[in-house]
Structures are given as structure tokens and as C-alpha cells.
Amino acid sequence: MKLRDIPILTEAVLALGLGAFCLAFVPFRHVAKHGVRTGGRPAQTRDEIMPVRRAVRRAARNVPWRAMCFEQGLAAHAMLRRRGISSVLHYGVAREGEEQRGLKAHVWVTSGEQMVVGGEVAGQFTELARFSGTA
């Protein structure tokens, strides 16, 4: 880890912690209404989102609590918003299990045409909701 990475990694850890707290203790309707407000412009290039993407993914692997796709999505969304970059949080589901009776959920974040986090498996899920913060 380089000294210059410490501020964005600290921000990512704090954003992941806040996301985990909100998911555990705040009704989802409030998280969706207030937690995904956006502003700014969509990312034009991959270079604009990469520092946030790297920091969130690295922090998520190293925090001592659950930091799965939903927490990572909320963290990335908040960090991009702080940088004046708009993003969309996508929520999807897919069938799970041998008999396809269960459901699994996934969250991913995009900014413009750029995938920020969660995109590796997003194609396996059917999008149910999209939170762009414009409402």
C-alpha cells in the first residue's frame, strides 16, 4: 500500500461501514430514498471511476464485517457522488439451486457506460430496480 492510497482507502472503509450500518438498522425505503441521491455528471472514462472501484474492492476484502455487493454498491455510489460523478445502483435477482427454486440477489453500480462495482456477474441477474437518485 502506498501512502497516497491511505485517504481513499479510509474513505472506502468508512463508506462501507456506513452502508453496512444502514442496511442493518435503517428500513430499505429510507436507504433507497436518501442513500442514493445523486448529482453531477456520469463518468466519461474508466479512469474516472477506477480509484473508487479499487478502493472499495480492496477495503471490502479487508474489513472485519460483511461487505458484500450491497455494501460495496452503497459505498461506491457515495464516493462517486462526493467527486461530482453520478451513478446508478442496480438491484437484480436470479434463480438459485439445482431445482431453481431459490433466489439470490445482487447489486451493481454504473456511471454512464462505465461499470463501477459488481459488474462481473451482473449479466446473470434480472434487474428489478434501479436507483439513480433522480426521484
XYZ file of C-alpha atoms in Angstrom:
135
model
C 0.000 0.000 0.000
C 1.273 3.430 -0.907
C 0.974 6.453 1.357
C -1.119 8.281 -1.266
C -3.732 5.462 -1.123
C -4.497 5.934 2.572
C -7.092 8.748 2.207
C -9.257 6.974 -0.395
C -8.961 3.625 1.415
C -10.012 5.314 4.661
C -12.975 6.864 2.858
C -13.896 3.444 1.430
C -13.746 1.772 4.859
C -15.961 4.487 6.349
C -18.420 4.303 3.438
C -18.595 0.500 3.710
C -19.213 0.789 7.450
C -21.972 3.323 6.962
C -23.517 1.166 4.249
C -23.442 -1.917 6.496
C -24.965 0.055 9.373
C -27.765 1.424 7.188
C -28.595 -1.987 5.748
C -28.735 -3.495 9.221
C -30.692 -0.774 11.032
C -32.477 1.522 8.565
C -35.586 0.447 6.618
C -34.676 -0.059 2.970
C -37.206 2.502 1.730
C -35.219 5.182 3.597
C -31.875 3.900 2.333
C -33.225 3.928 -1.230
C -34.778 7.378 -0.857
C -31.918 9.167 0.885
C -28.885 6.977 0.402
C -28.784 7.004 -3.368
C -29.315 10.648 -4.164
C -27.080 11.684 -6.956
C -25.779 14.684 -8.731
C -23.058 15.587 -11.096
C -22.306 14.032 -14.420
C -21.771 10.416 -15.472
C -18.203 9.174 -15.794
C -16.824 9.688 -19.281
C -13.839 7.361 -18.970
C -12.865 4.326 -16.956
C -10.022 6.320 -15.372
C -12.559 8.482 -13.523
C -14.097 5.562 -11.638
C -11.052 3.321 -11.163
C -9.703 4.882 -7.936
C -13.119 4.441 -6.281
C -13.538 0.932 -7.675
C -10.108 -0.195 -6.470
C -10.530 1.368 -3.022
C -13.990 -0.120 -2.412
C -12.976 -3.595 -3.557
C -9.752 -3.554 -1.544
C -11.418 -2.240 1.587
C -14.268 -4.777 1.269
C -11.771 -7.638 1.290
C -10.134 -6.377 4.468
C -12.821 -5.013 6.788
C -13.845 -7.218 9.725
C -17.565 -7.146 8.834
C -19.713 -8.285 5.926
C -19.066 -6.082 2.916
C -20.832 -7.792 0.053
C -22.261 -6.321 -3.141
C -24.924 -4.170 -1.471
C -22.498 -2.520 0.953
C -19.983 -2.051 -1.845
C -22.632 -0.526 -4.086
C -23.706 1.999 -1.465
C -20.078 2.868 -0.717
C -19.133 3.333 -4.376
C -22.245 5.411 -5.022
C -21.472 7.724 -2.088
C -17.807 8.068 -3.024
C -18.622 8.915 -6.643
C -21.219 11.450 -5.532
C -18.568 13.171 -3.400
C -16.478 13.519 -6.557
C -19.322 15.033 -8.596
C -19.860 11.842 -10.607
C -23.398 10.481 -10.904
C -24.105 6.765 -10.690
C -26.944 4.255 -10.729
C -27.382 1.443 -8.217
C -28.966 -1.615 -9.869
C -30.726 -4.371 -7.894
C -31.325 -7.754 -9.507
C -32.229 -11.363 -8.741
C -31.513 -14.791 -10.224
C -32.734 -18.314 -9.577
C -30.548 -20.395 -7.293
C -30.084 -24.058 -6.531
C -30.373 -27.254 -8.521
C -34.138 -27.002 -8.799
C -34.048 -23.230 -9.398
C -36.465 -22.641 -6.509
C -34.415 -20.204 -4.510
C -33.490 -16.641 -5.340
C -30.229 -14.811 -4.938
C -29.845 -11.069 -5.159
C -27.071 -8.847 -6.462
C -26.294 -5.133 -6.575
C -24.077 -3.393 -9.093
C -23.246 0.233 -9.811
C -22.772 2.001 -13.133
C -21.825 5.526 -14.084
C -22.675 6.388 -17.649
C -21.424 3.431 -19.686
C -18.830 2.500 -17.035
C -19.286 -0.432 -14.643
C -18.085 0.600 -11.186
C -18.626 -2.407 -8.892
C -20.498 -5.698 -9.128
C -20.416 -5.914 -12.900
C -18.540 -9.183 -13.095
C -21.734 -11.204 -12.578
C -24.419 -8.600 -13.323
C -25.340 -10.341 -16.579
C -26.554 -13.376 -14.620
C -29.228 -11.308 -12.859
C -32.541 -9.824 -13.923
C -32.748 -6.196 -12.882
C -35.723 -5.486 -10.623
C -34.991 -1.927 -9.565
C -32.720 0.935 -10.412
C -31.905 3.747 -8.027
C -30.469 6.769 -9.752
C -31.471 9.272 -7.140
C -33.386 11.426 -9.576
C -36.714 10.960 -7.803
